[in-house]
Amino acid sequence: MKRLACVVSYDGTNFSGYQVQPNKRTVQLELEQALKKVHKGQQTHVVASGRTDAGVHAKGQVIHFDSPYHIPEAQWPKALNACLPDDIRITHAKYVSTDFHARYHTSGKEYRYRVLKSEQVDVFRRNLVTHIPYSLNVEEMRVAAQLLVGTHDFSAFCAANTNVVDKVRTLYAVEIKEYGDELHFILRGNGFLYNMVRIIVGTLLEVGNKKRSVNSVRMALEKCEREYAGKTAPGHGLYLWAVQYDEQ
């Protein structure tokens, strides 16, 4: 058996998230069904770098699986894409050591969040961006974003029902870039808590809309309570952009 790591892109609009769920269409289910076809009926388990929620997209999700086949690396994307629906694509494949683990060996991740600034919803982007019809003070948001860079207890910026005990994470960058009528929030860190990116974005949007002050972000970090941060931004604006590994 050989182990392969693959980079996967998907449009999360019509998925109930990544992980297999009973009677739900999920990314993992589609991947495992495609591998079952390639492996002529043999069930293959797929492991991902992490789960994504319903409606969340990925440009650079990473998975691994084991295969008895000795197909050239360049042929794996073609073989799998032929068995996958159009809203999932394998973009790269690489043979890795048999002890490689897509989830446990990650050294960092990058997420991006797209916001559309316009009076009306763009019908063609409605599932790919979060629409904000009001004006935003982007400079104030950038000041608040810099408070989040570094190593902090992000308890205020994760879902209240998470069972993770250690909520200390390091953010290497929190950037806000303007591309035409869109704002892109770019977050890079060594790891992310459940809903962490969406809560950070929701909080920064409240700063931009003058619903909260820059100092309130500092207070949220100090208090470590969910109630001190902003609302959770919708899932459909979020993208798992890239996953890093030490050996890459």
Short mmCIF file of C-alpha atoms in Angstrom, two decimals:
data_model
loop_
_atom_site.label_atom_id
_atom_site.label_comp_id
_atom_site.label_asym_id
_atom_site.label_seq_id
_atom_site.Cartn_x
_atom_site.Cartn_y
_atom_site.Cartn_z
CA MET A 1 0.00 0.00 0.00
CA LYS A 2 1.15 3.50 -0.81
CA ARG A 3 -0.05 6.72 0.80
CA LEU A 4 -1.06 9.72 -1.26
CA ALA A 5 -1.61 13.31 -0.26
CA CYS A 6 -3.89 15.38 -2.47
CA VAL A 7 -4.86 19.03 -2.63
CA VAL A 8 -8.60 19.43 -3.05
CA SER A 9 -10.68 22.43 -4.11
CA TYR A 10 -14.44 22.53 -3.67
CA ASP A 11 -17.40 24.85 -3.84
CA GLY A 12 -19.13 24.20 -0.52
CA THR A 13 -22.51 25.62 -1.59
CA ASN A 14 -24.30 22.30 -2.05
CA PHE A 15 -22.51 20.35 0.66
CA SER A 16 -23.54 19.76 4.27
CA GLY A 17 -19.91 20.21 5.25
CA TYR A 18 -16.83 18.05 4.78
CA GLN A 19 -17.41 15.14 7.16
CA VAL A 20 -19.65 12.19 6.33
CA GLN A 21 -23.14 12.50 7.81
CA PRO A 22 -26.14 10.17 7.46
CA ASN A 23 -28.34 11.04 4.48
CA LYS A 24 -26.32 14.18 3.70
CA ARG A 25 -24.19 15.16 0.72
CA THR A 26 -20.67 15.81 2.02
CA VAL A 27 -17.23 16.32 0.52
CA GLN A 28 -15.78 13.27 2.25
CA LEU A 29 -18.59 11.07 0.93
CA GLU A 30 -17.99 12.21 -2.66
CA LEU A 31 -14.24 11.65 -2.34
CA GLU A 32 -14.65 8.17 -0.89
CA GLN A 33 -17.22 7.24 -3.54
CA ALA A 34 -14.81 8.36 -6.27
CA LEU A 35 -12.00 6.31 -4.73
CA LYS A 36 -14.31 3.31 -4.51
CA LYS A 37 -14.83 3.55 -8.27
CA VAL A 38 -11.10 3.89 -8.94
CA HIS A 39 -10.39 0.95 -6.62
CA LYS A 40 -13.08 -1.19 -8.30
CA GLY A 41 -15.41 -1.45 -5.32
CA GLN A 42 -12.86 -1.39 -2.51
CA GLN A 43 -13.76 1.06 0.25
CA THR A 44 -11.07 3.67 0.96
CA HIS A 45 -11.02 5.97 3.98
CA VAL A 46 -10.02 9.59 3.39
CA VAL A 47 -8.44 11.78 6.10
CA ALA A 48 -8.51 15.58 5.74
CA SER A 49 -6.49 18.35 7.37
CA GLY A 50 -9.69 19.47 9.06
CA ARG A 51 -13.44 19.70 8.66
CA THR A 52 -15.32 22.52 6.98
CA ASP A 53 -18.93 23.42 7.75
CA ALA A 54 -21.90 23.57 5.40
CA GLY A 55 -21.43 26.21 2.72
CA VAL A 56 -17.72 26.72 3.45
CA HIS A 57 -15.38 26.43 0.47
CA ALA A 58 -11.81 25.22 0.01
CA LYS A 59 -9.08 26.09 -2.44
CA GLY A 60 -6.35 24.09 -0.72
CA GLN A 61 -7.82 21.38 1.49
CA VAL A 62 -5.36 18.50 1.95
CA ILE A 63 -6.34 14.85 2.26
CA HIS A 64 -4.52 11.55 2.47
CA PHE A 65 -5.52 7.98 1.68
CA ASP A 66 -3.86 4.62 1.06
CA SER A 67 -3.97 2.80 -2.26
CA PRO A 68 -2.67 -0.53 -3.57
CA TYR A 69 -2.32 1.01 -7.04
CA HIS A 70 0.96 2.34 -8.42
CA ILE A 71 -0.44 5.09 -10.60
CA PRO A 72 1.94 7.96 -11.53
CA GLU A 73 1.32 11.03 -9.40
CA ALA A 74 0.28 13.14 -12.37
CA GLN A 75 -2.44 10.63 -13.28
CA TRP A 76 -4.19 10.60 -9.91
CA PRO A 77 -5.99 13.95 -10.33
CA LYS A 78 -7.24 12.85 -13.76
CA ALA A 79 -8.44 9.49 -12.47
CA LEU A 80 -10.27 10.94 -9.47
CA ASN A 81 -11.69 13.99 -11.23
CA ALA A 82 -13.27 11.70 -13.81
CA CYS A 83 -15.28 10.17 -10.94
CA LEU A 84 -16.02 13.38 -9.02
CA PRO A 85 -18.82 15.94 -9.46
CA ASP A 86 -17.95 19.33 -10.93
CA ASP A 87 -17.93 21.11 -7.55
CA ILE A 88 -14.90 19.09 -6.33
CA ARG A 89 -11.50 18.97 -8.03
CA ILE A 90 -8.24 17.27 -7.14
CA THR A 91 -5.57 19.79 -8.14
CA HIS A 92 -2.38 18.01 -7.02
CA ALA A 93 -1.34 14.54 -5.85
CA LYS A 94 1.89 13.35 -4.27
CA TYR A 95 3.15 10.10 -2.81
CA VAL A 96 4.16 10.58 0.81
CA SER A 97 5.59 8.42 3.58
CA THR A 98 3.18 5.95 5.15
CA ASP A 99 3.36 7.80 8.47
CA PHE A 100 2.23 11.13 6.96
CA HIS A 101 -1.04 12.37 8.44
CA ALA A 102 -3.02 15.15 6.75
CA ARG A 103 -4.55 16.30 10.03
CA TYR A 104 -1.97 15.69 12.74
CA HIS A 105 1.09 16.87 10.80
CA THR A 106 -0.17 20.34 9.86
CA SER A 107 2.11 23.22 10.85
CA GLY A 108 -0.19 26.03 9.77
CA LYS A 109 -3.22 27.06 7.77
CA GLU A 110 -4.42 30.02 5.79
CA TYR A 111 -8.07 31.01 5.61
CA ARG A 112 -9.62 33.74 3.50
CA TYR A 113 -12.99 35.40 3.89
CA ARG A 114 -14.67 37.35 1.08
CA VAL A 115 -17.02 40.27 1.73
CA LEU A 116 -18.94 42.07 -1.02
CA LYS A 117 -19.51 45.77 -0.36
CA SER A 118 -22.55 46.80 -2.40
CA GLU A 119 -26.12 47.99 -2.01
CA GLN A 120 -27.52 44.89 -3.68
CA VAL A 121 -26.66 41.21 -3.59
CA ASP A 122 -24.73 40.01 -6.64
CA VAL A 123 -26.79 37.08 -7.91
CA PHE A 124 -23.71 35.41 -9.39
CA ARG A 125 -21.61 35.66 -6.21
CA ARG A 126 -24.33 35.20 -3.61
CA ASN A 127 -23.00 31.79 -2.50
CA LEU A 128 -19.33 32.77 -2.68
CA VAL A 129 -19.18 36.04 -0.72
CA THR A 130 -20.92 37.59 2.27
CA HIS A 131 -22.89 40.67 1.27
CA ILE A 132 -22.51 43.82 3.39
CA PRO A 133 -24.84 46.66 2.26
CA TYR A 134 -23.48 49.29 4.65
CA SER A 135 -20.26 51.33 4.62
CA LEU A 136 -17.21 50.12 6.53
CA ASN A 137 -14.26 51.93 8.06
CA VAL A 138 -11.56 49.63 6.72
CA GLU A 139 -8.70 51.44 8.44
CA GLU A 140 -10.30 50.98 11.86
CA MET A 141 -10.79 47.30 11.05
CA ARG A 142 -7.12 46.97 10.16
CA VAL A 143 -6.08 48.55 13.46
CA ALA A 144 -8.30 46.08 15.33
CA ALA A 145 -7.01 43.18 13.24
CA GLN A 146 -3.42 43.83 14.32
CA LEU A 147 -4.41 43.32 17.96
CA LEU A 148 -5.14 39.69 17.09
CA VAL A 149 -1.71 38.95 15.63
CA GLY A 150 0.52 36.94 17.94
CA THR A 151 -0.05 34.22 20.53
CA HIS A 152 -3.28 34.63 22.49
CA ASP A 153 -6.02 32.72 24.25
CA PHE A 154 -8.77 32.91 21.63
CA SER A 155 -11.59 31.66 23.89
CA ALA A 156 -13.71 34.69 22.99
CA PHE A 157 -13.31 33.89 19.31
CA CYS A 158 -14.46 30.28 19.17
CA ALA A 159 -17.84 28.58 19.40
CA ALA A 160 -19.05 28.45 23.01
CA ASN A 161 -19.83 24.72 22.81
CA THR A 162 -16.35 23.64 21.70
CA ASN A 163 -14.76 20.93 23.85
CA VAL A 164 -11.17 21.97 23.13
CA VAL A 165 -9.38 22.72 26.40
CA ASP A 166 -6.31 24.60 25.15
CA LYS A 167 -7.52 27.63 23.21
CA VAL A 168 -4.15 29.31 22.80
CA ARG A 169 -3.24 29.81 19.15
CA THR A 170 -0.76 31.92 17.21
CA LEU A 171 -1.86 34.14 14.34
CA TYR A 172 0.99 35.15 12.05
CA ALA A 173 -1.07 37.60 10.02
CA VAL A 174 -4.55 39.13 9.90
CA GLU A 175 -4.78 41.22 6.74
CA ILE A 176 -7.67 43.03 5.08
CA LYS A 177 -7.19 43.70 1.37
CA GLU A 178 -9.47 45.51 -1.06
CA TYR A 179 -10.14 44.03 -4.50
CA GLY A 180 -12.63 46.18 -6.38
CA ASP A 181 -15.96 45.86 -4.58
CA GLU A 182 -14.69 43.06 -2.33
CA LEU A 183 -12.82 42.93 0.96
CA HIS A 184 -10.66 39.86 1.54
CA PHE A 185 -9.75 38.93 5.11
CA ILE A 186 -6.57 36.83 5.10
CA LEU A 187 -5.67 34.93 8.27
CA ARG A 188 -2.58 32.77 8.70
CA GLY A 189 -1.80 30.86 11.87
CA ASN A 190 -0.52 27.67 13.44
CA GLY A 191 -4.06 26.45 14.06
CA PHE A 192 -7.65 27.60 14.34
CA LEU A 193 -10.47 26.89 16.77
CA TYR A 194 -13.99 26.02 15.69
CA ASN A 195 -15.62 29.09 14.06
CA MET A 196 -12.57 31.19 14.98
CA VAL A 197 -12.16 32.82 11.57
CA ARG A 198 -15.86 33.55 11.19
CA ILE A 199 -16.08 35.11 14.67
CA ILE A 200 -12.98 37.22 14.05
CA VAL A 201 -14.42 38.46 10.76
CA GLY A 202 -17.81 39.12 12.36
CA THR A 203 -16.11 41.11 15.12
CA LEU A 204 -14.01 43.16 12.70
CA LEU A 205 -17.09 43.93 10.60
CA GLU A 206 -18.75 45.32 13.73
CA VAL A 207 -15.70 47.53 14.26
CA GLY A 208 -16.00 48.72 10.67
CA ASN A 209 -19.70 49.45 11.12
CA LYS A 210 -19.05 51.35 14.39
CA LYS A 211 -21.05 48.83 16.42
CA ARG A 212 -17.99 48.26 18.58
CA SER A 213 -14.67 49.96 19.26
CA VAL A 214 -11.15 48.83 18.49
CA ASN A 215 -10.59 48.58 22.22
CA SER A 216 -13.44 46.05 22.50
CA VAL A 217 -11.30 43.60 20.52
CA ARG A 218 -8.51 44.00 23.05
CA MET A 219 -11.04 43.45 25.84
CA ALA A 220 -12.34 40.27 24.19
CA LEU A 221 -8.80 38.85 24.19
CA GLU A 222 -8.38 39.77 27.86
CA LYS A 223 -11.77 38.49 29.08
CA CYS A 224 -11.64 35.18 27.16
CA GLU A 225 -15.44 34.96 27.10
CA ARG A 226 -17.48 34.43 23.93
CA GLU A 227 -19.93 37.24 24.80
CA TYR A 228 -17.19 39.87 24.40
CA ALA A 229 -16.62 39.14 20.69
CA GLY A 230 -18.91 39.81 17.75
CA LYS A 231 -21.37 37.69 15.83
CA THR A 232 -20.29 34.71 13.75
CA ALA A 233 -20.03 35.67 10.08
CA PRO A 234 -21.89 33.41 7.59
CA GLY A 235 -20.11 30.31 6.34
CA HIS A 236 -20.43 30.92 2.61
CA GLY A 237 -17.81 33.71 2.60
CA LEU A 238 -15.13 31.45 4.09
CA TYR A 239 -12.39 29.56 2.22
CA LEU A 240 -9.78 27.13 3.50
CA TRP A 241 -7.05 28.56 1.32
CA ALA A 242 -3.91 26.57 2.11
CA VAL A 243 -2.47 24.03 4.55
CA GLN A 244 1.20 23.94 5.49
CA TYR A 245 3.37 21.01 6.56
CA ASP A 246 6.92 21.11 7.90
CA GLU A 247 8.24 18.90 5.12
CA GLN A 248 6.85 21.13 2.38
#
